[in-house]
Coordinates of C-alpha atoms in Angstrom, one line a residue:
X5 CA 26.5 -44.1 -5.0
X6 CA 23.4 -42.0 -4.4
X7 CA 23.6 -38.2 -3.9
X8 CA 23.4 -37.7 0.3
X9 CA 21.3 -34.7 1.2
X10 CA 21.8 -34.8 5.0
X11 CA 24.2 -35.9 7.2
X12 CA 22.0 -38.6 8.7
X13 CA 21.5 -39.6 5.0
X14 CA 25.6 -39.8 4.7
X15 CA 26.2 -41.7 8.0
X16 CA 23.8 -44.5 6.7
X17 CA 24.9 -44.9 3.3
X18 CA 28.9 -44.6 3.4
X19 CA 31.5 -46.5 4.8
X20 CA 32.6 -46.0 8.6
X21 CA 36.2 -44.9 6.9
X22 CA 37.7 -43.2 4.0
X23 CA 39.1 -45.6 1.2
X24 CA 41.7 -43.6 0.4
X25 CA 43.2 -43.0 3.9
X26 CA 41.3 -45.5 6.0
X27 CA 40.4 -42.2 8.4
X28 CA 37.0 -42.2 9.8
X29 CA 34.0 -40.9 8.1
X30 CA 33.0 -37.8 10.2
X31 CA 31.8 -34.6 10.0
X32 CA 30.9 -35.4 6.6
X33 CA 28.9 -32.7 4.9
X34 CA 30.1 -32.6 1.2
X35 CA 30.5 -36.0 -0.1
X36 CA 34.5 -35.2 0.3
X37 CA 36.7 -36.7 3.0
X38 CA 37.3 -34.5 5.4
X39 CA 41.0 -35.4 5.8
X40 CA 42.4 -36.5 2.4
X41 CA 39.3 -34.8 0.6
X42 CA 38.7 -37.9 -1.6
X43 CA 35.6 -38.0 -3.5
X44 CA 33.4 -40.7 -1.1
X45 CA 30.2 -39.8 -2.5
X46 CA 28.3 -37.6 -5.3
X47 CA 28.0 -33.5 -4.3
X48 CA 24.7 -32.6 -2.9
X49 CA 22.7 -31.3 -5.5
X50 CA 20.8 -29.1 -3.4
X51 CA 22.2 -27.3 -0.6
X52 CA 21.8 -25.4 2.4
X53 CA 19.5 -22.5 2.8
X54 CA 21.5 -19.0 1.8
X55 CA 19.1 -16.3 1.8
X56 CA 19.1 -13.3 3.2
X57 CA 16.8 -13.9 5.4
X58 CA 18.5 -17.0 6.8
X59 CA 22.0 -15.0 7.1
X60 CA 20.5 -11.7 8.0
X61 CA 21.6 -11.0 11.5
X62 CA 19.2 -7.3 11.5
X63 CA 15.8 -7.5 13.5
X64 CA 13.0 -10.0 12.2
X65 CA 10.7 -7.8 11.3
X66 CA 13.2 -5.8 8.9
X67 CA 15.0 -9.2 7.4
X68 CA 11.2 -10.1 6.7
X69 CA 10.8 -7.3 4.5
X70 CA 13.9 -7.1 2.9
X71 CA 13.4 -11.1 1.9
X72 CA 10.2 -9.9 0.7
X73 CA 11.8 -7.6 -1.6
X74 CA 14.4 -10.2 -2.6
X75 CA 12.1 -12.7 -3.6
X76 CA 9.7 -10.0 -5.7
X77 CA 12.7 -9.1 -7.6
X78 CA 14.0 -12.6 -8.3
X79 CA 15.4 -13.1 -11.8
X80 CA 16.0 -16.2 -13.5
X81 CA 19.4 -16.7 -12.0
X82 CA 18.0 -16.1 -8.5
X83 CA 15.1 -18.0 -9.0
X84 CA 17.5 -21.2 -9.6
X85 CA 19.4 -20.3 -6.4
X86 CA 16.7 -20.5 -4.8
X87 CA 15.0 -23.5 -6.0
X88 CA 18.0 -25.5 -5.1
X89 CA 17.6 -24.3 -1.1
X90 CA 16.8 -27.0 1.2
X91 CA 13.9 -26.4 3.9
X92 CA 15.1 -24.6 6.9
X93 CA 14.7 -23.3 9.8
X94 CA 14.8 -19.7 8.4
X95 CA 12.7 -20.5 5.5
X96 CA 9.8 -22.2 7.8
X97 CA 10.2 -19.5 10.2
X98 CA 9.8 -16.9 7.2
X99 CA 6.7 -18.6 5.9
X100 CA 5.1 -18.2 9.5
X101 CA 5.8 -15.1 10.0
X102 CA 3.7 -14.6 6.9
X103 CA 0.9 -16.2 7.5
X104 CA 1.0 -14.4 11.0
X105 CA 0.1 -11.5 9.4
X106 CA -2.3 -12.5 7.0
X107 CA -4.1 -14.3 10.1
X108 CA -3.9 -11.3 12.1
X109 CA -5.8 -8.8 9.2
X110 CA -8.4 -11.9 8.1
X111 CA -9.3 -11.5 12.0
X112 CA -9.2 -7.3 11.5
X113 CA -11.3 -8.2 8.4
X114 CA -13.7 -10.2 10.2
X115 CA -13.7 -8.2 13.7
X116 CA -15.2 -5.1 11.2
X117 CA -17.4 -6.8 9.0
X118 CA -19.0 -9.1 11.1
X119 CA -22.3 -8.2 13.6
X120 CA -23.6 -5.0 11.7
X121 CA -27.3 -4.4 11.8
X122 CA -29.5 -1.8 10.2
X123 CA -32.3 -0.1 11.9
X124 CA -35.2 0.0 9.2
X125 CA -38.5 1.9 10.9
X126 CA -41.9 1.1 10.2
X127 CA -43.5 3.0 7.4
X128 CA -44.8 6.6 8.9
X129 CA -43.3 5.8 12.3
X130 CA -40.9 8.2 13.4
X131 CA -40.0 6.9 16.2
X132 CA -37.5 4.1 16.7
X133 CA -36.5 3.2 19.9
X134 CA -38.8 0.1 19.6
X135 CA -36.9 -1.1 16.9
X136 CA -33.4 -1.4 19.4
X137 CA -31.7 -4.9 19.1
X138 CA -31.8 -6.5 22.7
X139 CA -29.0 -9.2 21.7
X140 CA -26.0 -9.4 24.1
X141 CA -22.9 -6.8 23.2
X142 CA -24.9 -4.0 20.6
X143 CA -23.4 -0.7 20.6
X144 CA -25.0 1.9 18.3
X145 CA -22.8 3.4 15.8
X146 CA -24.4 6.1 13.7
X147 CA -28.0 7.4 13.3
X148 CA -29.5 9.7 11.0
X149 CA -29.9 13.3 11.9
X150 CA -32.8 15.3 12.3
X151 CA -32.9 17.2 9.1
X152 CA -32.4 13.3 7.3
X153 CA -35.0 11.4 9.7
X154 CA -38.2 12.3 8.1
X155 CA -37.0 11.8 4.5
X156 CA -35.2 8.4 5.1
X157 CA -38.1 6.9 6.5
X158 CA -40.6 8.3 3.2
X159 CA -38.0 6.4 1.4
X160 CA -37.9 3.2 3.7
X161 CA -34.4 3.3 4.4
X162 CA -32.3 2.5 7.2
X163 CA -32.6 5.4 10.3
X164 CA -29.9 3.6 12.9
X165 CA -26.5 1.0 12.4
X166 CA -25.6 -1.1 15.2
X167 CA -22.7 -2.7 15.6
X168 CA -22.5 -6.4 18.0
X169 CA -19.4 -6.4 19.0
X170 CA -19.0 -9.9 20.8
X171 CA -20.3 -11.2 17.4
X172 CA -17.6 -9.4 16.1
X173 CA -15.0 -11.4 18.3
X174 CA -16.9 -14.4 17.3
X175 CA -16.2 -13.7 13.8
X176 CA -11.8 -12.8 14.4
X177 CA -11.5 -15.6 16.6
X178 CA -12.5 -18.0 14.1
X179 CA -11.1 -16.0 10.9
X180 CA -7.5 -17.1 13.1
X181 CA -8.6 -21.1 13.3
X182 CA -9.3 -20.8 9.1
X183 CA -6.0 -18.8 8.3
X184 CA -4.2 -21.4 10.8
X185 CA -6.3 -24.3 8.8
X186 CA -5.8 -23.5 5.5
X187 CA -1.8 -22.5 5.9
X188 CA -1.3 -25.9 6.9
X189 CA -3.4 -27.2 4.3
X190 CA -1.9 -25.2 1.7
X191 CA 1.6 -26.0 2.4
X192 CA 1.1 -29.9 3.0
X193 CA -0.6 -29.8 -0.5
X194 CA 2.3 -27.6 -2.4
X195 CA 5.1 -29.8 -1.0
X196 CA 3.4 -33.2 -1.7
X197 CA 2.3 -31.8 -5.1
X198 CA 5.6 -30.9 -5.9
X199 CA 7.5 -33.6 -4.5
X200 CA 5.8 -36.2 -6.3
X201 CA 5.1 -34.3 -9.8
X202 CA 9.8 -34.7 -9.6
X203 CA 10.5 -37.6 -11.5
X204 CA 12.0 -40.4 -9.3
X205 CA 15.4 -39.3 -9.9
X206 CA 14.6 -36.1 -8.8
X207 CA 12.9 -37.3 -5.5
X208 CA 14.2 -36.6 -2.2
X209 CA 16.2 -33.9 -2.7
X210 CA 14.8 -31.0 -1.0
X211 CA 14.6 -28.9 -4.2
X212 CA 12.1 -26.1 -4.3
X213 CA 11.3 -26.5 -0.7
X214 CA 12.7 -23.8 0.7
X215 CA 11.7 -22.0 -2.1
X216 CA 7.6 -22.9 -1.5
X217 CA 8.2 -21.2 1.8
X218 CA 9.4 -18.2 0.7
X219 CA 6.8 -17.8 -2.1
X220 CA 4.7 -16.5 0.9
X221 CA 6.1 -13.0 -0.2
X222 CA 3.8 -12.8 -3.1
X223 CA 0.8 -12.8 -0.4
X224 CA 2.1 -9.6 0.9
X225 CA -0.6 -7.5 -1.1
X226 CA -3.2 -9.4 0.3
X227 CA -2.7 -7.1 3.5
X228 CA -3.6 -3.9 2.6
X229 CA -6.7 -5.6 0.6
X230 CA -8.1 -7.2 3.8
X231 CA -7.4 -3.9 5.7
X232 CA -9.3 -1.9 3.3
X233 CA -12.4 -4.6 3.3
X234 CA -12.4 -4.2 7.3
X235 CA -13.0 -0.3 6.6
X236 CA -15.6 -0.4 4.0
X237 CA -18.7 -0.1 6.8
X238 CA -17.1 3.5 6.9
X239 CA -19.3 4.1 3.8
X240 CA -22.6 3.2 5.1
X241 CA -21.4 5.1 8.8
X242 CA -20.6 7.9 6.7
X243 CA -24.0 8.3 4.9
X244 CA -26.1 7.7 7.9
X245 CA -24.3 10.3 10.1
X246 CA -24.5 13.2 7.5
X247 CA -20.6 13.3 7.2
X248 CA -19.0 15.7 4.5
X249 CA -16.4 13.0 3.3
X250 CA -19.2 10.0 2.4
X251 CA -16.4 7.5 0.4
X252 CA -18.3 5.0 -1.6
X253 CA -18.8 1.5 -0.9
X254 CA -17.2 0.6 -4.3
X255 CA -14.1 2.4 -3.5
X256 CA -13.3 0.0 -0.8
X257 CA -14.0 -3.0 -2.5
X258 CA -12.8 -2.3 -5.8
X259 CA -9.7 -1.5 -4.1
X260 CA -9.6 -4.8 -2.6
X261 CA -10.5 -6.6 -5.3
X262 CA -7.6 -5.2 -7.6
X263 CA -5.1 -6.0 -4.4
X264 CA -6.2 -9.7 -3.5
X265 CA -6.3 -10.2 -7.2
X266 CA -2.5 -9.5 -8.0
X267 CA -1.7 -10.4 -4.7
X268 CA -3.3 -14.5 -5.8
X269 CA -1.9 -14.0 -8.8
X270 CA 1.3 -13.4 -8.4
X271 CA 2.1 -16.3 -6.3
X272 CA 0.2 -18.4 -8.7
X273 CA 2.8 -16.7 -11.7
X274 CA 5.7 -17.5 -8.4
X275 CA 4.9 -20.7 -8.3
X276 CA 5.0 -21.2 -12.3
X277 CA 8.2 -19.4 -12.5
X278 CA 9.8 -21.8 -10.1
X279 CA 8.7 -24.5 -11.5
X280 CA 10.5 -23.9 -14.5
X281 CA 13.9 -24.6 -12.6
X282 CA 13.4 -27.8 -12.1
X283 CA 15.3 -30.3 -14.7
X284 CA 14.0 -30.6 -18.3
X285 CA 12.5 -34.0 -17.3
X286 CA 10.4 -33.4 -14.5
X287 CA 9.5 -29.7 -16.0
X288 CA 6.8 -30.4 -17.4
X289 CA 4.8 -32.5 -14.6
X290 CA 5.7 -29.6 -11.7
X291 CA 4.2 -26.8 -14.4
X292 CA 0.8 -29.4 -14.9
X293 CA 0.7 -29.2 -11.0
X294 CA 1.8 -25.8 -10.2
X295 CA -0.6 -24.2 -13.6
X296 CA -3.7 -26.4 -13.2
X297 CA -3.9 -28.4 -10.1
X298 CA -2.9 -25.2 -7.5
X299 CA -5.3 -22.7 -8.8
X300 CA -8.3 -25.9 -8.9
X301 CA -7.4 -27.4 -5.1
X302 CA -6.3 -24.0 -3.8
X303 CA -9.4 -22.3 -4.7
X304 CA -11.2 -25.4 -2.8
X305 CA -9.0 -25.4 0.3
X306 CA -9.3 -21.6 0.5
X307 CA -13.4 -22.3 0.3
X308 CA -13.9 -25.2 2.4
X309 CA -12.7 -23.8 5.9
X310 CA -14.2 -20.2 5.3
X311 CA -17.4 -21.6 4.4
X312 CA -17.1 -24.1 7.5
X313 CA -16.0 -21.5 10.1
X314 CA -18.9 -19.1 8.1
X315 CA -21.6 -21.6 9.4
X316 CA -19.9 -22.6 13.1
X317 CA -20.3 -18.4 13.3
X318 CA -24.0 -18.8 12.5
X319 CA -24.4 -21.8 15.2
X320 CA -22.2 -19.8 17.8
X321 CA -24.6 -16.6 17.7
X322 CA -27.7 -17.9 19.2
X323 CA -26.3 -20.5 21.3
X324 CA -24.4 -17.2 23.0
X325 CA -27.7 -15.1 22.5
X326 CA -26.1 -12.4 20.5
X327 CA -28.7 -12.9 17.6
X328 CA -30.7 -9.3 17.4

C-alpha cells in the first residue's frame, strides 16, 4: 500500500475501517489505527514541519532570526531533519518574511541610486544657474564651494548634483514588483526542479520542501550589500561639498560586491548540501539540477525582470515629465 503523506491522501486510499478491529478509520495521521494501533498503511516518510521557527512561540521577528541562525549552522544530521519537513505554514510564512526584506532594501537600493544628475558647466563659464534641470521633483544636493568652483570647471568636471526624487519613487516602486516577480519565479522553478529531478518513487512526498523555504536564510547577507549600494552616492556628495571624510566609491561597492557574492553563494552551496539528503537513487539528478541548472535559470530569472522593470523606468520618466 502506498506511503500517505496527508490525511486527505489517507481517507482516499484506505479502508472506511480497521481490519484488525473493524473500528472506523479516523483521525488517521500515522498509518496506525488509532484504536488497536494496527499497522493499516506504510509510515509517512516525511513528516510534519518541526523547526524552531514553526514551534517558536517568541515574537516573529526574533523566531526569524533565530531560524536564520539554525539553518546557517545546519550540520549533516540537521540538514536530513530538515529535508524530510513537509511544506508549511511556518515554513512559507518564513520564506516571505524573507523576501519582505530583501524587497524592502532592493526598493532602498533603488530609491538612492536612481534620478541622480550631474551639473557639468560650459567651458570658462562660471556661472551655472542656466544649467538647473527643470524636470518635475529635482532637489539639489551638493555643489561645489567657492575655493573648488573655478578649478573644477578648468578641469571640466561636475560643479552641482541633483537628486529627482519622484524618479527615485519610480525606481523603489518597481524594484518591489521585480523582488515580488522574481520570488515567485524562483520558488516555482526550485520546487518543480526538485520535484521532478526525485525519481518516481521519490515523488510526491513533500521532501525538501520545507527545506527550499528555509534556504531563504542564506539571502540574509544580501541585506547589508544592497544597504551599502543605496549609500555609495555618499562618495560623489562627499567630494563635491568639500567634506573632510570623502569615502571612496570603491569602498562601497567592493563591499557590496564581496556581500552579495557570499550571500548568492551560499544558498547555491545550501541548496547542494540539501540535495545530498535525498536517497542514493535520485542523488544524483537533484545535484545536476541544484549544481548546474540553478545557477544557469537563476542567473536568467534574476536578469529578465530587472532588465524589464529597468526599461518600464525609462518609459515611465518622460511620460511623467521628470526627464531633466
Amino acid at each position: 500500500m502506498s506511503t500517505l503523506n496527508t490525511k486527505q491522501e489517507a481517507s482516499a486510499d484506505l479502508p472506511e475501517r480497521c481490519p484488525a478491529c473493524g473500528r472506523p478509520l479516523v483521525n488517521l495521521t500515522s498509518g496506525r489505527c488509532p484504536i488497536c494501533d494496527f499497522a493499516v498503511a506504510d509510515e509517512p516518510v516525511t513528516g510534519e514541519d518541526r523547526s524552531p521557527y514553526a514551534q517558536s512561540t517568541a515574537s516573529r521577528r526574533r523566531a526569524w532570526w533565530g531560524m536564520c541562525r539554525w539553518v546557517w549552522g545546519a550540520g549533516r544530521e540537521r540538514l536530513g531533519h530538515l529535508a524530510l519537513m513537509r511544506s508549511s505554514a511556518a515554513s512559507r510564512r518564513f520564506a516571505r518574511a524573507t523576501v519582505v526584506r530583501l524587497a524592502l532594501t532592493s526598493a532602498v537600493c533603488c530609491l538612492l541610486l536612481s534620478g541622480w544628475h550631474a551639473i557639468d558647466p560650459l567651458p570658462g563659464v562660471a556661472e551655472v544657474e542656466h544649467s538647473t534641470p527643470t524636470g518635475k521633483g529635482c532637489l539639489p544636493v551638493a555643489g561645489a564651494t567657492a575655493e573648488s568652483l573655478d578649478g573644477r570647471i578648468r578641469r571640466g568636471e561636475a560643479v552641482a548634483l541633483w537628486w529627482n526624487a519622484l524618479q527615485g519613487g519610480i525606481g523603489a516602486a518597481l524594484a518591489i514588483i521585480w523582488a515580488a516577480i522574481l520570488a515567485r519565479l524562483l520558488s516555482v522553478f526550485l520546487a518543480k526542479g526538485v520535484e521532478t529531478s526525485l525519481g518516481k518513487q521519490h515523488r510526491g512526498q513533500g521532501r525538501l520542501t520545507a527545506a527550499l523555504c528555509y534556504s531563504a536564510a542564506w539571502a540574509v547577507p544580501l541585506l547589508p550589500a544592497g544597504l551599502l549600494l543605496a549609500l555609495s552616492p555618499i562618495s560623489e556628495v562627499a567630494e563635491l561639498a568639500g567634506w573632510s571624510f570623502q569615502p571612496p566609491a570603491l569602498l562601497f561597492f567592493a563591499a557590496a560586491a564581496v556581500l552579495g557574492a557570499l550571500g548568492l553563494l551560499a544558498w547555491w552551496f545550501g541548496l547542494i548540501r540539501l540535495a545530498t539528503t535525498v536517497p542514493v537513487r535520485s542523488r544524483r539528478r537533484v545535484l545536476f539540477f541544484c549544481m548546474i541548472w540553478v545557477p544557469l535559470v537563476g542567473t536568467t530569472l534574476l536578469a529578465a525582470p530587472a532588465w524589464g522593470m529597468w526599461y518600464l523606468r525609462d518609459l515611465l520618466i518622460p511620460v511623467l515629465h521628470l526627464q531633466w
